[in-house]
mmCIF file of N, CA, C and O in Angstrom:
data_model
loop_
_atom_site.group_PDB
_atom_site.id
_atom_site.type_symbol
_atom_site.label_atom_id
_atom_site.label_comp_id
_atom_site.label_asym_id
_atom_site.label_seq_id
_atom_site.Cartn_x
_atom_site.Cartn_y
_atom_site.Cartn_z
ATOM 1 N N MET A 1112 -34.800 35.087 -111.895
ATOM 2 C CA MET A 1112 -36.128 34.613 -112.181
ATOM 3 C C MET A 1112 -37.160 35.458 -111.445
ATOM 4 O O MET A 1112 -36.997 35.786 -110.287
ATOM 5 N N SER A 1113 -38.245 35.761 -112.094
ATOM 6 C CA SER A 1113 -39.283 36.603 -111.513
ATOM 7 C C SER A 1113 -40.248 35.775 -110.677
ATOM 8 O O SER A 1113 -40.546 34.624 -110.990
ATOM 9 N N ASP A 1114 -40.757 36.377 -109.598
ATOM 10 C CA ASP A 1114 -41.759 35.714 -108.764
ATOM 11 C C ASP A 1114 -43.164 35.908 -109.314
ATOM 12 O O ASP A 1114 -44.098 35.291 -108.828
ATOM 13 N N ILE A 1115 -43.318 36.764 -110.301
ATOM 14 C CA ILE A 1115 -44.626 37.025 -110.890
ATOM 15 C C ILE A 1115 -44.924 35.934 -111.907
ATOM 16 O O ILE A 1115 -44.153 35.719 -112.847
ATOM 17 N N PRO A 1116 -46.051 35.209 -111.710
ATOM 18 C CA PRO A 1116 -46.370 34.153 -112.669
ATOM 19 C C PRO A 1116 -46.687 34.729 -114.044
ATOM 20 O O PRO A 1116 -47.251 35.811 -114.172
ATOM 21 N N ARG A 1117 -46.289 34.000 -115.047
ATOM 22 C CA ARG A 1117 -46.561 34.413 -116.425
ATOM 23 C C ARG A 1117 -47.973 33.968 -116.782
ATOM 24 O O ARG A 1117 -48.394 32.864 -116.451
ATOM 25 N N LEU A 1118 -48.692 34.822 -117.464
ATOM 26 C CA LEU A 1118 -50.031 34.521 -117.926
ATOM 27 C C LEU A 1118 -50.030 34.656 -119.443
ATOM 28 O O LEU A 1118 -49.529 35.642 -119.976
ATOM 29 N N THR A 1119 -50.544 33.642 -120.119
ATOM 30 C CA THR A 1119 -50.615 33.659 -121.569
ATOM 31 C C THR A 1119 -52.073 33.535 -121.997
ATOM 32 O O THR A 1119 -52.797 32.678 -121.485
ATOM 33 N N VAL A 1120 -52.474 34.406 -122.898
ATOM 34 C CA VAL A 1120 -53.843 34.420 -123.405
ATOM 35 C C VAL A 1120 -53.815 33.932 -124.848
ATOM 36 O O VAL A 1120 -52.957 34.329 -125.631
ATOM 37 N N SER A 1121 -54.761 33.069 -125.179
ATOM 38 C CA SER A 1121 -54.927 32.658 -126.566
ATOM 39 C C SER A 1121 -56.411 32.737 -126.924
ATOM 40 O O SER A 1121 -57.269 32.713 -126.034
ATOM 41 N N ILE A 1122 -56.674 32.866 -128.204
ATOM 42 C CA ILE A 1122 -58.054 32.989 -128.671
ATOM 43 C C ILE A 1122 -58.307 32.009 -129.807
ATOM 44 O O ILE A 1122 -57.385 31.567 -130.474
ATOM 45 N N ASP A 1123 -59.571 31.706 -129.980
ATOM 46 C CA ASP A 1123 -60.019 30.898 -131.111
ATOM 47 C C ASP A 1123 -61.045 31.738 -131.864
ATOM 48 O O ASP A 1123 -62.229 31.722 -131.527
ATOM 49 N N PRO A 1124 -60.601 32.515 -132.862
ATOM 50 C CA PRO A 1124 -61.526 33.396 -133.578
ATOM 51 C C PRO A 1124 -62.696 32.646 -134.217
ATOM 52 O O PRO A 1124 -63.792 33.185 -134.320
ATOM 53 N N ALA A 1125 -62.475 31.393 -134.600
ATOM 54 C CA ALA A 1125 -63.548 30.612 -135.211
ATOM 55 C C ALA A 1125 -64.658 30.299 -134.209
ATOM 56 O O ALA A 1125 -65.822 30.140 -134.591
ATOM 57 N N ALA A 1126 -64.323 30.232 -132.925
ATOM 58 C CA ALA A 1126 -65.315 29.955 -131.889
ATOM 59 C C ALA A 1126 -66.026 31.220 -131.411
ATOM 60 O O ALA A 1126 -67.084 31.149 -130.785
ATOM 61 N N CYS A 1127 -65.460 32.383 -131.703
ATOM 62 C CA CYS A 1127 -65.991 33.655 -131.212
ATOM 63 C C CYS A 1127 -67.375 33.939 -131.795
ATOM 64 O O CYS A 1127 -67.604 33.830 -132.993
ATOM 65 N N CYS A 1128 -68.299 34.345 -130.917
ATOM 66 C CA CYS A 1128 -69.652 34.685 -131.344
ATOM 67 C C CYS A 1128 -69.885 36.201 -131.327
ATOM 68 O O CYS A 1128 -71.025 36.656 -131.403
ATOM 69 N N ALA A 1129 -68.811 36.982 -131.230
ATOM 70 C CA ALA A 1129 -68.831 38.441 -131.391
ATOM 71 C C ALA A 1129 -69.728 39.179 -130.400
ATOM 72 O O ALA A 1129 -70.349 40.173 -130.744
ATOM 73 N N MET A 1130 -69.738 38.732 -129.156
ATOM 74 C CA MET A 1130 -70.517 39.413 -128.121
ATOM 75 C C MET A 1130 -69.834 40.706 -127.656
ATOM 76 O O MET A 1130 -70.483 41.624 -127.211
ATOM 77 N N GLY A 1131 -68.515 40.745 -127.700
ATOM 78 C CA GLY A 1131 -67.779 41.951 -127.335
ATOM 79 C C GLY A 1131 -67.516 42.140 -125.861
ATOM 80 O O GLY A 1131 -67.000 43.181 -125.451
ATOM 81 N N ARG A 1132 -67.844 41.164 -125.048
ATOM 82 C CA ARG A 1132 -67.610 41.291 -123.600
ATOM 83 C C ARG A 1132 -66.133 41.457 -123.288
ATOM 84 O O ARG A 1132 -65.762 42.209 -122.389
ATOM 85 N N CYS A 1133 -65.294 40.744 -124.018
ATOM 86 C CA CYS A 1133 -63.854 40.811 -123.762
ATOM 87 C C CYS A 1133 -63.303 42.207 -124.059
ATOM 88 O O CYS A 1133 -62.555 42.763 -123.259
ATOM 89 N N ALA A 1134 -63.677 42.752 -125.185
ATOM 90 C CA ALA A 1134 -63.182 44.084 -125.565
ATOM 91 C C ALA A 1134 -63.686 45.154 -124.604
ATOM 92 O O ALA A 1134 -62.979 46.121 -124.324
ATOM 93 N N ALA A 1135 -64.888 44.976 -124.080
ATOM 94 C CA ALA A 1135 -65.437 45.939 -123.121
ATOM 95 C C ALA A 1135 -64.791 45.787 -121.743
ATOM 96 O O ALA A 1135 -64.598 46.776 -121.040
ATOM 97 N N THR A 1136 -64.436 44.554 -121.376
ATOM 98 C CA THR A 1136 -63.883 44.274 -120.045
ATOM 99 C C THR A 1136 -62.386 44.548 -119.963
ATOM 100 O O THR A 1136 -61.901 45.058 -118.957
ATOM 101 N N ALA A 1137 -61.654 44.198 -120.998
ATOM 102 C CA ALA A 1137 -60.190 44.365 -120.995
ATOM 103 C C ALA A 1137 -59.728 44.895 -122.351
ATOM 104 O O ALA A 1137 -59.114 44.177 -123.145
ATOM 105 N N PRO A 1138 -59.995 46.167 -122.625
ATOM 106 C CA PRO A 1138 -59.641 46.730 -123.932
ATOM 107 C C PRO A 1138 -58.141 46.815 -124.190
ATOM 108 O O PRO A 1138 -57.730 46.999 -125.333
ATOM 109 N N GLU A 1139 -57.330 46.653 -123.146
ATOM 110 C CA GLU A 1139 -55.887 46.649 -123.326
ATOM 111 C C GLU A 1139 -55.408 45.298 -123.872
ATOM 112 O O GLU A 1139 -54.311 45.190 -124.415
ATOM 113 N N VAL A 1140 -56.244 44.269 -123.708
ATOM 114 C CA VAL A 1140 -55.869 42.909 -124.100
ATOM 115 C C VAL A 1140 -56.628 42.463 -125.355
ATOM 116 O O VAL A 1140 -56.084 41.760 -126.195
ATOM 117 N N PHE A 1141 -57.897 42.895 -125.476
ATOM 118 C CA PHE A 1141 -58.755 42.436 -126.566
ATOM 119 C C PHE A 1141 -59.379 43.597 -127.331
ATOM 120 O O PHE A 1141 -59.632 44.657 -126.780
ATOM 121 N N ASP A 1142 -59.652 43.339 -128.583
ATOM 122 C CA ASP A 1142 -60.407 44.267 -129.427
ATOM 123 C C ASP A 1142 -61.345 43.413 -130.264
ATOM 124 O O ASP A 1142 -61.352 42.185 -130.137
ATOM 125 N N GLN A 1143 -62.131 44.081 -131.104
ATOM 126 C CA GLN A 1143 -63.009 43.369 -132.017
ATOM 127 C C GLN A 1143 -62.668 43.756 -133.439
ATOM 128 O O GLN A 1143 -62.389 44.925 -133.722
ATOM 129 N N ASP A 1144 -62.700 42.774 -134.327
ATOM 130 C CA ASP A 1144 -62.487 43.030 -135.742
ATOM 131 C C ASP A 1144 -63.619 43.928 -136.231
ATOM 132 O O ASP A 1144 -64.792 43.625 -135.995
ATOM 133 N N PRO A 1145 -63.317 45.047 -136.876
ATOM 134 C CA PRO A 1145 -64.367 45.977 -137.294
ATOM 135 C C PRO A 1145 -65.321 45.407 -138.341
ATOM 136 O O PRO A 1145 -66.458 45.861 -138.444
ATOM 137 N N ASP A 1146 -64.876 44.415 -139.078
ATOM 138 C CA ASP A 1146 -65.733 43.834 -140.118
ATOM 139 C C ASP A 1146 -66.586 42.677 -139.611
ATOM 140 O O ASP A 1146 -67.757 42.564 -139.960
ATOM 141 N N THR A 1147 -65.990 41.817 -138.783
ATOM 142 C CA THR A 1147 -66.703 40.614 -138.339
ATOM 143 C C THR A 1147 -67.196 40.687 -136.901
ATOM 144 O O THR A 1147 -68.056 39.918 -136.506
ATOM 145 N N GLY A 1148 -66.593 41.563 -136.106
ATOM 146 C CA GLY A 1148 -66.942 41.662 -134.691
ATOM 147 C C GLY A 1148 -66.256 40.620 -133.826
ATOM 148 O O GLY A 1148 -66.419 40.617 -132.613
ATOM 149 N N THR A 1149 -65.491 39.721 -134.446
ATOM 150 C CA THR A 1149 -64.836 38.678 -133.672
ATOM 151 C C THR A 1149 -63.628 39.225 -132.914
ATOM 152 O O THR A 1149 -63.087 40.271 -133.238
ATOM 153 N N VAL A 1150 -63.228 38.478 -131.909
ATOM 154 C CA VAL A 1150 -62.154 38.887 -131.013
ATOM 155 C C VAL A 1150 -60.817 39.025 -131.742
ATOM 156 O O VAL A 1150 -60.497 38.244 -132.634
ATOM 157 N N VAL A 1151 -60.069 40.043 -131.329
ATOM 158 C CA VAL A 1151 -58.696 40.268 -131.784
ATOM 159 C C VAL A 1151 -57.839 40.351 -130.528
ATOM 160 O O VAL A 1151 -58.152 41.125 -129.614
ATOM 161 N N LEU A 1152 -56.810 39.561 -130.456
ATOM 162 C CA LEU A 1152 -55.915 39.557 -129.303
ATOM 163 C C LEU A 1152 -54.859 40.641 -129.478
ATOM 164 O O LEU A 1152 -54.099 40.623 -130.441
ATOM 165 N N LEU A 1153 -54.809 41.560 -128.541
ATOM 166 C CA LEU A 1153 -53.838 42.658 -128.599
ATOM 167 C C LEU A 1153 -52.570 42.356 -127.810
ATOM 168 O O LEU A 1153 -51.508 42.875 -128.126
ATOM 169 N N ASP A 1154 -52.694 41.546 -126.743
ATOM 170 C CA ASP A 1154 -51.544 41.272 -125.886
ATOM 171 C C ASP A 1154 -51.642 39.840 -125.362
ATOM 172 O O ASP A 1154 -52.440 39.566 -124.457
ATOM 173 N N ALA A 1155 -50.858 38.940 -125.920
ATOM 174 C CA ALA A 1155 -50.901 37.532 -125.525
ATOM 175 C C ALA A 1155 -50.251 37.267 -124.170
ATOM 176 O O ALA A 1155 -50.520 36.249 -123.535
ATOM 177 N N THR A 1156 -49.396 38.179 -123.721
ATOM 178 C CA THR A 1156 -48.747 38.039 -122.409
ATOM 179 C C THR A 1156 -48.898 39.358 -121.652
ATOM 180 O O THR A 1156 -47.927 40.117 -121.511
ATOM 181 N N PRO A 1157 -50.102 39.648 -121.185
ATOM 182 C CA PRO A 1157 -50.344 40.929 -120.528
ATOM 183 C C PRO A 1157 -49.577 41.066 -119.215
ATOM 184 O O PRO A 1157 -49.216 40.061 -118.584
ATOM 185 N N PRO A 1158 -49.332 42.309 -118.804
ATOM 186 C CA PRO A 1158 -48.636 42.548 -117.541
ATOM 187 C C PRO A 1158 -49.519 42.131 -116.359
ATOM 188 O O PRO A 1158 -50.736 41.964 -116.507
ATOM 189 N N PRO A 1159 -48.919 41.961 -115.197
ATOM 190 C CA PRO A 1159 -49.650 41.472 -114.020
ATOM 191 C C PRO A 1159 -50.935 42.236 -113.693
ATOM 192 O O PRO A 1159 -51.920 41.630 -113.276
ATOM 193 N N GLU A 1160 -50.946 43.528 -113.903
ATOM 194 C CA GLU A 1160 -52.152 44.297 -113.568
ATOM 195 C C GLU A 1160 -53.335 43.966 -114.476
ATOM 196 O O GLU A 1160 -54.478 44.327 -114.164
ATOM 197 N N LEU A 1161 -53.083 43.267 -115.576
ATOM 198 C CA LEU A 1161 -54.168 42.873 -116.479
ATOM 199 C C LEU A 1161 -54.498 41.375 -116.394
ATOM 200 O O LEU A 1161 -55.365 40.895 -117.127
ATOM 201 N N HIS A 1162 -53.858 40.657 -115.476
ATOM 202 C CA HIS A 1162 -54.140 39.239 -115.326
ATOM 203 C C HIS A 1162 -55.588 38.994 -114.897
ATOM 204 O O HIS A 1162 -56.268 38.141 -115.482
ATOM 205 N N ALA A 1163 -56.054 39.703 -113.882
ATOM 206 C CA ALA A 1163 -57.424 39.492 -113.397
ATOM 207 C C ALA A 1163 -58.457 39.811 -114.480
ATOM 208 O O ALA A 1163 -59.385 39.017 -114.696
ATOM 209 N N PRO A 1164 -58.346 40.939 -115.191
ATOM 210 C CA PRO A 1164 -59.309 41.193 -116.262
ATOM 211 C C PRO A 1164 -59.252 40.145 -117.382
ATOM 212 O O PRO A 1164 -60.286 39.760 -117.925
ATOM 213 N N ALA A 1165 -58.066 39.654 -117.707
ATOM 214 C CA ALA A 1165 -57.945 38.624 -118.743
ATOM 215 C C ALA A 1165 -58.620 37.332 -118.305
ATOM 216 O O ALA A 1165 -59.335 36.696 -119.085
ATOM 217 N N ARG A 1166 -58.421 36.949 -117.039
ATOM 218 C CA ARG A 1166 -59.085 35.752 -116.509
ATOM 219 C C ARG A 1166 -60.601 35.922 -116.542
ATOM 220 O O ARG A 1166 -61.333 34.993 -116.907
ATOM 221 N N LEU A 1167 -61.066 37.099 -116.154
ATOM 222 C CA LEU A 1167 -62.504 37.381 -116.155
ATOM 223 C C LEU A 1167 -63.076 37.259 -117.560
ATOM 224 O O LEU A 1167 -64.158 36.710 -117.753
ATOM 225 N N CYS A 1168 -62.360 37.745 -118.540
ATOM 226 C CA CYS A 1168 -62.823 37.646 -119.933
ATOM 227 C C CYS A 1168 -62.988 36.192 -120.351
ATOM 228 O O CYS A 1168 -63.967 35.846 -121.018
ATOM 229 N N ALA A 1169 -62.041 35.344 -119.966
ATOM 230 C CA ALA A 1169 -62.150 33.924 -120.299
ATOM 231 C C ALA A 1169 -63.380 33.317 -119.632
ATOM 232 O O ALA A 1169 -64.098 32.516 -120.236
ATOM 233 N N GLU A 1170 -63.654 33.724 -118.399
ATOM 234 C CA GLU A 1170 -64.826 33.224 -117.681
ATOM 235 C C GLU A 1170 -66.131 33.729 -118.296
ATOM 236 O O GLU A 1170 -67.112 32.996 -118.367
ATOM 237 N N LEU A 1171 -66.140 34.992 -118.726
ATOM 238 C CA LEU A 1171 -67.360 35.598 -119.259
ATOM 239 C C LEU A 1171 -67.679 35.205 -120.693
ATOM 240 O O LEU A 1171 -68.824 35.329 -121.122
ATOM 241 N N CYS A 1172 -66.698 34.730 -121.425
ATOM 242 C CA CYS A 1172 -66.898 34.447 -122.842
ATOM 243 C C CYS A 1172 -67.942 33.340 -123.026
ATOM 244 O O CYS A 1172 -67.706 32.194 -122.648
ATOM 245 N N PRO A 1173 -69.084 33.665 -123.622
ATOM 246 C CA PRO A 1173 -70.137 32.666 -123.778
ATOM 247 C C PRO A 1173 -69.791 31.583 -124.800
ATOM 248 O O PRO A 1173 -70.416 30.528 -124.818
ATOM 249 N N CYS A 1174 -68.783 31.837 -125.622
ATOM 250 C CA CYS A 1174 -68.403 30.899 -126.682
ATOM 251 C C CYS A 1174 -67.150 30.103 -126.341
ATOM 252 O O CYS A 1174 -66.702 29.284 -127.144
ATOM 253 N N GLU A 1175 -66.553 30.407 -125.180
ATOM 254 C CA GLU A 1175 -65.307 29.764 -124.750
ATOM 255 C C GLU A 1175 -64.203 29.925 -125.782
ATOM 256 O O GLU A 1175 -63.424 29.007 -126.056
ATOM 257 N N ALA A 1176 -64.123 31.125 -126.364
ATOM 258 C CA ALA A 1176 -63.125 31.419 -127.387
ATOM 259 C C ALA A 1176 -61.812 31.927 -126.813
ATOM 260 O O ALA A 1176 -60.844 32.105 -127.532
ATOM 261 N N ILE A 1177 -61.768 32.150 -125.497
ATOM 262 C CA ILE A 1177 -60.576 32.690 -124.840
ATOM 263 C C ILE A 1177 -60.040 31.664 -123.853
ATOM 264 O O ILE A 1177 -60.785 31.124 -123.032
ATOM 265 N N THR A 1178 -58.728 31.427 -123.922
ATOM 266 C CA THR A 1178 -58.065 30.525 -123.006
ATOM 267 C C THR A 1178 -56.947 31.281 -122.302
ATOM 268 O O THR A 1178 -56.187 32.004 -122.949
ATOM 269 N N VAL A 1179 -56.876 31.119 -120.990
ATOM 270 C CA VAL A 1179 -55.815 31.729 -120.199
ATOM 271 C C VAL A 1179 -55.008 30.600 -119.570
ATOM 272 O O VAL A 1179 -55.566 29.701 -118.938
ATOM 273 N N THR A 1180 -53.695 30.672 -119.760
ATOM 274 C CA THR A 1180 -52.789 29.669 -119.194
ATOM 275 C C THR A 1180 -51.824 30.383 -118.274
ATOM 276 O O THR A 1180 -51.273 31.422 -118.642
ATOM 277 N N GLU A 1181 -51.637 29.829 -117.080
ATOM 278 C CA GLU A 1181 -50.724 30.427 -116.128
ATOM 279 C C GLU A 1181 -49.582 29.468 -115.825
ATOM 280 O O GLU A 1181 -49.766 28.267 -115.809
ATOM 281 N N GLY A 1182 -48.431 30.067 -115.603
ATOM 282 C CA GLY A 1182 -47.312 29.217 -115.228
ATOM 283 C C GLY A 1182 -45.999 29.767 -115.657
ATOM 284 O O GLY A 1182 -45.810 30.700 -116.305
#
């Protein structure tokens, strides 16, 4: 068993207001749909080095379209 906690990211594209903060902050985890501008999840279980940026994206999202679960 690993001592590194697992982090899972989920998105709600319907809640996304297409600000792009997530894609700018963590481009390894998030992108934007080229047609709608809404969030696209690239990595639902990012590696440990991307946990902090993923958490920050959830905090920065003005639409609360990003959820981070740890455990």
